[in-house]
Amino acid sequence: EIVLTQSPGTLSLSPGERATLSCRASQSVSSSYLAWYQQKPGQAPRLLIYGASSRATGIPDRFSGSGSGTDFTLTISRLEPEDFAVYYCHQYGSSPRTFGQGTKVEIK
Amino acid sequence: EVQLVESGGGLVQPGRSLRLSCAASGFTFDDYAMHWVRQAPGKGLEWVSGISWNSGSIDSADSVKGRFTISRDNAKNSLYLQMSSLRAEDTALYYCAKVAAAAGGPFDSWGQGTLVTVSS
């Protein structure tokens, strides 16, 4: 099983600032099958990034993903008020599919 | 528009069974694999089980193997999760999720979830 470790656990930032979220895998993620989701309280997760760096339909270009192998990053270039949420990475390249434990981006 | 609507959750005693359903619409259901993902209260996401478009391939997390069974009825555009021998640690919001591509991929659509509470 591929274990995904996200850091930091909580990121305290102000609107307009840049957010950098990390996801490290315990072994190489096959073909960069790594996705990022955003989840707000009381809502289902929303797909942001797939294939490590491709934005899902309708996702603003302030969200970007990068990385390969075991190290992946989600960057939010300038935080908007609606971006404060919990973010999860997810690998879907091998079974069992696994998620990171989440990074909470909160308003400073 | 893709819609996934889960139902069947509720309060159940440990050791008992429950069957969850997910009604799908807005896409060609039998073109896509489908999955169940759960989230315990205040916790992160955990993949539970997945089934291919034709039910030919099924996989489940070790934590539910032998207790939970995923199935689908393409004629009814529905996904199911039969849960037995329920434990307190199965308490969670259960989401139905669709993969992004016929060959697999990330989860591009999610339902709103159905809450399962296992307690005496």
Short mmCIF file of C-alpha atoms in Angstrom, two decimals:
data_model
loop_
_atom_site.label_atom_id
_atom_site.label_comp_id
_atom_site.label_asym_id
_atom_site.label_seq_id
_atom_site.Cartn_x
_atom_site.Cartn_y
_atom_site.Cartn_z
CA GLU A 1 0.00 0.00 0.00
CA ILE A 2 1.27 3.46 -0.90
CA VAL A 3 1.14 5.76 2.13
CA LEU A 4 0.70 9.45 1.32
CA THR A 5 1.97 11.96 3.88
CA GLN A 6 0.83 15.56 3.55
CA SER A 7 2.54 18.55 5.08
CA PRO A 8 1.98 20.80 6.80
CA GLY A 9 -1.09 19.67 8.71
CA THR A 10 -2.35 23.25 8.88
CA LEU A 11 -1.33 26.28 6.85
CA SER A 12 -2.28 29.70 8.21
CA LEU A 13 -2.22 32.34 5.49
CA SER A 14 -3.91 35.57 4.47
CA PRO A 15 -5.94 36.16 1.30
CA GLY A 16 -3.63 37.05 -1.56
CA GLU A 17 -0.76 34.95 -0.24
CA ARG A 18 0.73 31.92 -1.94
CA ALA A 19 0.03 28.45 -0.54
CA THR A 20 2.35 25.50 -1.07
CA LEU A 21 1.11 22.06 -0.01
CA SER A 22 3.23 18.93 -0.07
CA CYS A 23 2.35 15.28 -0.58
CA ARG A 24 5.04 12.62 -0.20
CA ALA A 25 4.48 9.00 -1.19
CA SER A 26 6.06 5.98 0.51
CA GLN A 27 6.87 4.58 -2.95
CA SER A 28 6.78 5.87 -6.49
CA VAL A 29 3.32 6.77 -7.78
CA SER A 30 2.70 4.96 -11.05
CA SER A 31 2.59 7.25 -14.11
CA SER A 32 2.04 10.28 -11.87
CA TYR A 33 -1.47 9.09 -11.09
CA LEU A 34 -1.74 11.66 -8.34
CA ALA A 35 -4.76 13.90 -7.77
CA TRP A 36 -5.66 16.75 -5.45
CA TYR A 37 -9.09 17.47 -4.00
CA GLN A 38 -10.56 20.40 -2.10
CA GLN A 39 -13.15 19.84 0.60
CA LYS A 40 -15.15 22.50 2.38
CA PRO A 41 -17.21 21.85 5.55
CA GLY A 42 -20.39 19.94 4.82
CA GLN A 43 -19.45 19.36 1.18
CA ALA A 44 -18.14 16.47 -0.86
CA PRO A 45 -14.58 16.66 -2.14
CA ARG A 46 -14.00 18.43 -5.47
CA LEU A 47 -11.37 17.31 -7.95
CA LEU A 48 -8.79 20.04 -8.59
CA ILE A 49 -5.77 18.36 -10.20
CA TYR A 50 -5.18 14.96 -11.81
CA GLY A 51 -2.14 13.37 -13.40
CA ALA A 52 -0.08 15.42 -10.93
CA SER A 53 -0.37 18.63 -12.97
CA SER A 54 -3.54 18.77 -15.07
CA ARG A 55 -6.35 21.01 -13.89
CA ALA A 56 -9.82 19.52 -13.79
CA THR A 57 -12.66 21.16 -15.69
CA GLY A 58 -13.56 24.58 -14.36
CA ILE A 59 -10.66 24.87 -11.92
CA PRO A 60 -9.08 28.36 -11.86
CA ASP A 61 -5.50 28.68 -13.05
CA ARG A 62 -4.33 29.91 -9.65
CA PHE A 63 -4.30 26.20 -8.75
CA SER A 64 -1.33 24.25 -10.09
CA GLY A 65 0.18 20.87 -9.40
CA SER A 66 3.68 19.56 -9.90
CA GLY A 67 5.93 16.66 -9.04
CA SER A 68 6.60 13.07 -9.94
CA GLY A 69 7.78 9.84 -8.36
CA THR A 70 7.31 10.32 -4.63
CA ASP A 71 7.11 14.10 -4.20
CA PHE A 72 4.17 16.21 -5.28
CA THR A 73 3.09 19.80 -4.67
CA LEU A 74 -0.15 21.74 -4.93
CA THR A 75 0.32 25.49 -5.26
CA ILE A 76 -2.35 28.14 -4.93
CA SER A 77 -0.76 31.26 -6.36
CA ARG A 78 -2.94 33.85 -4.67
CA LEU A 79 -5.45 32.72 -2.08
CA GLU A 80 -9.03 33.80 -2.58
CA PRO A 81 -11.51 33.74 0.36
CA GLU A 82 -13.20 30.65 -1.11
CA ASP A 83 -9.91 28.70 -1.14
CA PHE A 84 -9.77 28.23 2.62
CA ALA A 85 -10.55 24.55 2.97
CA VAL A 86 -8.99 21.13 3.47
CA TYR A 87 -6.93 19.64 0.64
CA TYR A 88 -6.26 15.95 0.06
CA CYS A 89 -3.85 14.22 -2.26
CA HIS A 90 -4.87 10.85 -3.71
CA GLN A 91 -3.00 8.20 -5.65
CA TYR A 92 -4.99 6.10 -8.10
CA GLY A 93 -2.17 4.28 -9.82
CA SER A 94 -2.10 1.19 -7.66
CA SER A 95 -4.46 -0.73 -5.45
CA PRO A 96 -5.50 0.05 -2.84
CA ARG A 97 -6.19 3.65 -3.77
CA THR A 98 -5.01 5.86 -0.92
CA PHE A 99 -5.44 9.42 0.32
CA GLY A 100 -3.21 11.69 2.31
CA GLN A 101 -4.44 12.79 5.71
CA GLY A 102 -5.20 16.31 4.49
CA THR A 103 -3.85 19.84 4.84
CA LYS A 104 -6.11 22.51 6.25
CA VAL A 105 -5.61 25.97 4.77
CA GLU A 106 -6.99 28.45 7.27
CA ILE A 107 -7.27 32.21 7.41
CA LYS A 108 -4.51 33.82 9.39
CA GLU B 1 -25.06 17.23 -15.23
CA VAL B 2 -23.72 14.25 -13.31
CA GLN B 3 -25.75 13.42 -10.21
CA LEU B 4 -24.97 10.80 -7.62
CA VAL B 5 -27.46 10.34 -4.81
CA GLU B 6 -26.68 7.99 -1.95
CA SER B 7 -29.25 6.48 0.38
CA GLY B 8 -29.63 3.72 2.92
CA GLY B 9 -27.56 5.07 5.78
CA GLY B 10 -28.72 5.16 9.37
CA LEU B 11 -28.13 3.98 12.90
CA VAL B 12 -27.31 0.27 13.18
CA GLN B 13 -26.11 -1.94 16.00
CA PRO B 14 -22.66 -3.56 15.91
CA GLY B 15 -22.70 -6.87 14.09
CA ARG B 16 -25.75 -5.99 12.00
CA SER B 17 -26.02 -5.33 8.26
CA LEU B 18 -26.92 -2.39 6.07
CA ARG B 19 -27.20 -1.84 2.33
CA LEU B 20 -26.27 1.47 0.74
CA SER B 21 -27.46 2.57 -2.68
CA CYS B 22 -26.26 5.20 -5.11
CA ALA B 23 -28.53 6.39 -7.92
CA ALA B 24 -26.62 7.82 -10.87
CA SER B 25 -27.78 10.12 -13.64
CA GLY B 26 -26.42 12.57 -16.18
CA PHE B 27 -23.87 10.22 -17.72
CA THR B 28 -23.64 6.78 -19.33
CA PHE B 29 -23.41 4.76 -16.13
CA ASP B 30 -22.21 1.51 -17.66
CA ASP B 31 -19.20 3.24 -19.24
CA TYR B 32 -17.52 3.93 -15.91
CA ALA B 33 -16.10 2.17 -12.89
CA MET B 34 -17.63 3.31 -9.62
CA HIS B 35 -16.33 3.45 -6.06
CA TRP B 36 -17.28 3.97 -2.46
CA VAL B 37 -15.19 6.30 -0.28
CA ARG B 38 -15.89 6.97 3.38
CA GLN B 39 -15.05 9.68 5.86
CA ALA B 40 -15.29 9.15 9.60
CA PRO B 41 -16.54 12.18 11.56
CA GLY B 42 -13.83 14.84 11.61
CA LYS B 43 -11.37 12.58 9.79
CA GLY B 44 -9.90 12.16 6.32
CA LEU B 45 -10.97 10.21 3.27
CA GLU B 46 -10.67 6.43 3.02
CA TRP B 47 -11.24 4.42 -0.14
CA VAL B 48 -13.58 1.50 0.56
CA SER B 49 -14.30 -0.42 -2.61
CA GLY B 50 -14.46 -0.17 -6.40
CA ILE B 51 -16.17 -2.03 -9.24
CA SER B 52 -15.49 -1.98 -12.98
CA TRP B 53 -18.11 -1.03 -15.55
CA ASN B 54 -19.15 -4.65 -16.13
CA SER B 55 -18.62 -5.92 -12.56
CA GLY B 56 -15.75 -8.01 -13.89
CA SER B 57 -13.21 -6.42 -11.57
CA ILE B 58 -13.88 -5.70 -7.91
CA ASP B 59 -11.49 -4.54 -5.22
CA SER B 60 -11.86 -3.58 -1.61
CA ALA B 61 -9.81 -2.17 1.22
CA ASP B 62 -8.41 -4.71 3.66
CA SER B 63 -10.42 -3.04 6.44
CA VAL B 64 -13.70 -4.15 4.85
CA LYS B 65 -12.70 -7.25 2.89
CA GLY B 66 -14.95 -10.18 3.71
CA ARG B 67 -17.57 -7.89 5.29
CA PHE B 68 -18.55 -5.41 2.57
CA THR B 69 -19.65 -6.29 -0.97
CA ILE B 70 -19.88 -3.79 -3.80
CA SER B 71 -22.22 -4.40 -6.71
CA ARG B 72 -23.98 -2.53 -9.49
CA ASP B 73 -27.07 -2.79 -11.65
CA ASN B 74 -26.40 -1.05 -14.96
CA ALA B 75 -30.01 -1.41 -16.03
CA LYS B 76 -31.01 0.67 -13.01
CA ASN B 77 -28.01 3.04 -13.08
CA SER B 78 -27.34 2.07 -9.50
CA LEU B 79 -24.39 1.20 -7.29
CA TYR B 80 -24.67 -0.70 -4.03
CA LEU B 81 -22.64 -1.49 -0.93
CA GLN B 82 -23.77 -4.41 1.18
CA MET B 83 -22.23 -4.02 4.62
CA SER B 84 -22.29 -6.82 7.17
CA SER B 85 -20.70 -7.48 10.56
CA LEU B 86 -20.62 -3.73 11.10
CA ARG B 87 -18.22 -2.31 13.67
CA ALA B 88 -18.05 1.00 15.48
CA GLU B 89 -15.08 1.97 13.32
CA ASP B 90 -17.29 1.72 10.21
CA THR B 91 -19.13 4.84 11.39
CA ALA B 92 -18.67 7.35 8.60
CA LEU B 93 -20.19 9.36 5.80
CA TYR B 94 -20.17 7.08 2.76
CA TYR B 95 -19.69 8.70 -0.63
CA CYS B 96 -20.38 7.22 -4.02
CA ALA B 97 -17.79 8.39 -6.55
CA LYS B 98 -17.41 8.17 -10.32
CA VAL B 99 -14.05 7.86 -12.04
CA ALA B 100 -13.07 10.46 -14.59
CA ALA B 101 -12.41 8.15 -17.53
CA ALA B 102 -13.66 4.82 -18.79
CA ALA B 103 -10.22 3.35 -18.10
CA GLY B 104 -10.16 4.63 -14.53
CA GLY B 105 -8.61 7.74 -13.12
CA PRO B 106 -9.38 10.05 -10.23
CA PHE B 107 -12.83 10.69 -8.84
CA ASP B 108 -14.40 13.52 -10.80
CA SER B 109 -17.90 13.36 -9.34
CA TRP B 110 -19.09 12.63 -5.83
CA GLY B 111 -22.45 12.31 -4.17
CA GLN B 112 -23.30 14.18 -0.98
CA GLY B 113 -22.90 11.04 1.08
CA THR B 114 -25.05 8.93 3.38
CA LEU B 115 -24.22 8.68 7.08
CA VAL B 116 -23.76 5.29 8.70
CA THR B 117 -23.59 5.21 12.50
CA VAL B 118 -22.71 1.92 14.17
CA SER B 119 -23.62 2.02 17.83
CA SER B 120 -25.54 0.05 20.42
#
